């Protein structure tokens, strides 16, 4: 018996799938030749074995990281009761990361799923903000940590979405949505571009080239402005360091 709570699994999926998926893309980008070996009409063994191997590696990696981070008291999530849920989420992300570069249909489906999870994250966070922004309420260190975690999750989500948009443009034989490099540089450039966009730095070395890309980047900018405004409001109100919950 796996003895897994569906509600806990759902929460971990919403909160951490995109982070695990990004880690999977980073590892796969180090060996881009692997993806070129997978084809819908080619070797069935490669078509199934490589995604399963990717899922197992990512699942094991996140269990290892979580165990050690929890021992160092950097995080308390999942360490005792939710390890199985964490492994399932990480395995699914590693499995699906292989297929996002196989065909346009997989890219559409997985990108839609990632966007859905990002929206659910925003929805959950807005629910938490109602209590944080109540009159005479002060943020705790734990709330600030959750806010930072949410922001990082959103950066990762937008990075994967930008990668997906760029891949779809390539599949359809149209100019790239963004001027990303190849292989590992493809993922690194996407992450770099998302960070400088959401922090409103905007160096201009990488720019959106198509209408879809410009619309997506506009949404990223508006979202980051809103988040920074909320963060400044929370911090200037004051932080209750005596309350650790």
PDB file of C-alpha atoms in Angstrom, residues 35-151:
ATOM      1  CA  UNK A  35      16.192  13.978 -27.242  1.00  0.00           C
ATOM      2  CA  UNK A  36      17.167  13.618 -30.888  1.00  0.00           C
ATOM      3  CA  UNK A  37      17.097   9.841 -30.453  1.00  0.00           C
ATOM      4  CA  UNK A  38      13.402   9.823 -29.566  1.00  0.00           C
ATOM      5  CA  UNK A  39      10.866   9.797 -32.371  1.00  0.00           C
ATOM      6  CA  UNK A  40       7.234   8.742 -32.565  1.00  0.00           C
ATOM      7  CA  UNK A  41       8.140   6.323 -35.324  1.00  0.00           C
ATOM      8  CA  UNK A  42      11.469   5.118 -33.961  1.00  0.00           C
ATOM      9  CA  UNK A  43      12.663   2.722 -31.289  1.00  0.00           C
ATOM     10  CA  UNK A  44       9.852   2.003 -28.785  1.00  0.00           C
ATOM     11  CA  UNK A  45      12.422   1.069 -26.128  1.00  0.00           C
ATOM     12  CA  UNK A  46      14.046   4.491 -26.326  1.00  0.00           C
ATOM     13  CA  UNK A  47      10.620   6.113 -26.479  1.00  0.00           C
ATOM     14  CA  UNK A  48       9.701   4.676 -23.075  1.00  0.00           C
ATOM     15  CA  UNK A  49      12.977   3.887 -21.299  1.00  0.00           C
ATOM     16  CA  UNK A  50      14.533   7.370 -21.532  1.00  0.00           C
ATOM     17  CA  UNK A  51      11.516   9.167 -19.985  1.00  0.00           C
ATOM     18  CA  UNK A  52      11.339   6.559 -17.196  1.00  0.00           C
ATOM     19  CA  UNK A  53      15.059   6.939 -16.500  1.00  0.00           C
ATOM     20  CA  UNK A  54      14.686  10.710 -16.455  1.00  0.00           C
ATOM     21  CA  UNK A  55      11.785  10.409 -14.001  1.00  0.00           C
ATOM     22  CA  UNK A  56      13.712   8.109 -11.673  1.00  0.00           C
ATOM     23  CA  UNK A  57      16.768  10.383 -11.693  1.00  0.00           C
ATOM     24  CA  UNK A  58      14.743  13.506 -10.918  1.00  0.00           C
ATOM     25  CA  UNK A  59      12.697  11.668  -8.281  1.00  0.00           C
ATOM     26  CA  UNK A  60      15.818  10.435  -6.534  1.00  0.00           C
ATOM     27  CA  UNK A  61      17.510  13.823  -6.831  1.00  0.00           C
ATOM     28  CA  UNK A  62      14.661  15.693  -5.145  1.00  0.00           C
ATOM     29  CA  UNK A  63      14.344  13.102  -2.373  1.00  0.00           C
ATOM     30  CA  UNK A  64      18.077  13.458  -1.712  1.00  0.00           C
ATOM     31  CA  UNK A  65      17.977  17.257  -1.743  1.00  0.00           C
ATOM     32  CA  UNK A  66      14.896  17.435   0.446  1.00  0.00           C
ATOM     33  CA  UNK A  67      16.326  15.015   2.996  1.00  0.00           C
ATOM     34  CA  UNK A  68      19.559  16.957   3.336  1.00  0.00           C
ATOM     35  CA  UNK A  69      17.906  20.387   3.311  1.00  0.00           C
ATOM     36  CA  UNK A  70      15.497  19.245   6.015  1.00  0.00           C
ATOM     37  CA  UNK A  71      18.390  17.992   8.135  1.00  0.00           C
ATOM     38  CA  UNK A  72      19.989  21.412   7.814  1.00  0.00           C
ATOM     39  CA  UNK A  73      16.614  22.925   8.766  1.00  0.00           C
ATOM     40  CA  UNK A  74      16.401  24.883   5.520  1.00  0.00           C
ATOM     41  CA  UNK A  75      13.005  23.293   4.893  1.00  0.00           C
ATOM     42  CA  UNK A  76      10.544  21.184   6.837  1.00  0.00           C
ATOM     43  CA  UNK A  77       8.307  20.236   3.941  1.00  0.00           C
ATOM     44  CA  UNK A  78       7.823  16.594   2.959  1.00  0.00           C
ATOM     45  CA  UNK A  79      10.620  15.245   5.117  1.00  0.00           C
ATOM     46  CA  UNK A  80       8.575  12.761   7.176  1.00  0.00           C
ATOM     47  CA  UNK A  81       5.167  12.124   5.689  1.00  0.00           C
ATOM     48  CA  UNK A  82       5.224  13.306   2.098  1.00  0.00           C
ATOM     49  CA  UNK A  83       8.318  11.711   0.590  1.00  0.00           C
ATOM     50  CA  UNK A  84       6.232   9.401  -1.602  1.00  0.00           C
ATOM     51  CA  UNK A  85       4.177  12.321  -2.887  1.00  0.00           C
ATOM     52  CA  UNK A  86       7.323  14.302  -3.623  1.00  0.00           C
ATOM     53  CA  UNK A  87       8.833  11.371  -5.524  1.00  0.00           C
ATOM     54  CA  UNK A  88       5.673  10.934  -7.632  1.00  0.00           C
ATOM     55  CA  UNK A  89       5.617  14.625  -8.542  1.00  0.00           C
ATOM     56  CA  UNK A  90       9.346  14.675  -9.358  1.00  0.00           C
ATOM     57  CA  UNK A  91       9.077  11.431 -11.371  1.00  0.00           C
ATOM     58  CA  UNK A  92       6.188  12.799 -13.449  1.00  0.00           C
ATOM     59  CA  UNK A  93       8.094  16.010 -14.132  1.00  0.00           C
ATOM     60  CA  UNK A  94      11.198  14.100 -15.271  1.00  0.00           C
ATOM     61  CA  UNK A  95       9.075  11.800 -17.426  1.00  0.00           C
ATOM     62  CA  UNK A  96       7.169  14.642 -19.094  1.00  0.00           C
ATOM     63  CA  UNK A  97      10.249  16.833 -19.596  1.00  0.00           C
ATOM     64  CA  UNK A  98      11.555  14.375 -22.184  1.00  0.00           C
ATOM     65  CA  UNK A  99       8.369  14.527 -24.237  1.00  0.00           C
ATOM     66  CA  UNK A 100       8.066  18.315 -24.347  1.00  0.00           C
ATOM     67  CA  UNK A 101      10.776  18.359 -27.021  1.00  0.00           C
ATOM     68  CA  UNK A 102       9.491  15.391 -29.016  1.00  0.00           C
ATOM     69  CA  UNK A 103       6.525  16.839 -30.912  1.00  0.00           C
ATOM     70  CA  UNK A 104       4.339  19.979 -31.038  1.00  0.00           C
ATOM     71  CA  UNK A 105       1.301  18.199 -29.558  1.00  0.00           C
ATOM     72  CA  UNK A 106       3.241  17.234 -26.424  1.00  0.00           C
ATOM     73  CA  UNK A 107       4.590  20.767 -26.162  1.00  0.00           C
ATOM     74  CA  UNK A 108       1.047  22.183 -26.332  1.00  0.00           C
ATOM     75  CA  UNK A 109      -0.317  19.754 -23.739  1.00  0.00           C
ATOM     76  CA  UNK A 110       2.543  20.041 -21.247  1.00  0.00           C
ATOM     77  CA  UNK A 111       2.728  23.828 -21.625  1.00  0.00           C
ATOM     78  CA  UNK A 112      -1.008  24.066 -20.953  1.00  0.00           C
ATOM     79  CA  UNK A 113      -0.569  21.940 -17.839  1.00  0.00           C
ATOM     80  CA  UNK A 114       2.287  24.142 -16.605  1.00  0.00           C
ATOM     81  CA  UNK A 115       0.220  27.294 -17.199  1.00  0.00           C
ATOM     82  CA  UNK A 116      -2.666  25.699 -15.279  1.00  0.00           C
ATOM     83  CA  UNK A 117      -0.384  24.939 -12.316  1.00  0.00           C
ATOM     84  CA  UNK A 118       0.982  28.499 -12.378  1.00  0.00           C
ATOM     85  CA  UNK A 119      -2.585  29.859 -12.274  1.00  0.00           C
ATOM     86  CA  UNK A 120      -3.448  27.561  -9.359  1.00  0.00           C
ATOM     87  CA  UNK A 121      -0.333  28.782  -7.523  1.00  0.00           C
ATOM     88  CA  UNK A 122      -1.411  32.383  -8.035  1.00  0.00           C
ATOM     89  CA  UNK A 123      -4.934  31.542  -6.869  1.00  0.00           C
ATOM     90  CA  UNK A 124      -3.663  29.888  -3.678  1.00  0.00           C
ATOM     91  CA  UNK A 125      -1.299  32.755  -2.994  1.00  0.00           C
ATOM     92  CA  UNK A 126      -4.057  35.342  -3.409  1.00  0.00           C
ATOM     93  CA  UNK A 127      -6.035  33.407  -0.811  1.00  0.00           C
ATOM     94  CA  UNK A 128      -3.127  33.700   1.633  1.00  0.00           C
ATOM     95  CA  UNK A 129      -2.748  37.418   0.917  1.00  0.00           C
ATOM     96  CA  UNK A 130      -6.241  38.123   2.253  1.00  0.00           C
ATOM     97  CA  UNK A 131      -5.059  37.316   5.763  1.00  0.00           C
ATOM     98  CA  UNK A 132      -1.609  38.902   5.361  1.00  0.00           C
ATOM     99  CA  UNK A 133      -3.035  42.228   4.183  1.00  0.00           C
ATOM    100  CA  UNK A 134      -5.712  42.449   6.867  1.00  0.00           C
ATOM    101  CA  UNK A 135      -5.572  45.642   9.017  1.00  0.00           C
ATOM    102  CA  UNK A 136      -3.080  45.572  11.912  1.00  0.00           C
ATOM    103  CA  UNK A 137      -1.572  42.315  10.680  1.00  0.00           C
ATOM    104  CA  UNK A 138       2.186  41.805  10.555  1.00  0.00           C
ATOM    105  CA  UNK A 139       4.015  39.294   8.413  1.00  0.00           C
ATOM    106  CA  UNK A 140       6.032  36.536  10.046  1.00  0.00           C
ATOM    107  CA  UNK A 141       9.397  35.197   8.781  1.00  0.00           C
ATOM    108  CA  UNK A 142       7.545  32.096   7.594  1.00  0.00           C
ATOM    109  CA  UNK A 143       5.151  34.230   5.521  1.00  0.00           C
ATOM    110  CA  UNK A 144       8.072  36.114   3.971  1.00  0.00           C
ATOM    111  CA  UNK A 145       9.696  32.776   3.149  1.00  0.00           C
ATOM    112  CA  UNK A 146       6.500  31.520   1.530  1.00  0.00           C
ATOM    113  CA  UNK A 147       6.251  34.720  -0.500  1.00  0.00           C
ATOM    114  CA  UNK A 148       9.826  34.312  -1.732  1.00  0.00           C
ATOM    115  CA  UNK A 149       9.149  30.652  -2.551  1.00  0.00           C
ATOM    116  CA  UNK A 150       6.071  31.649  -4.536  1.00  0.00           C
ATOM    117  CA  UNK A 151       8.055  34.246  -6.486  1.00  0.00           C
TER     118      UNK A 151
END
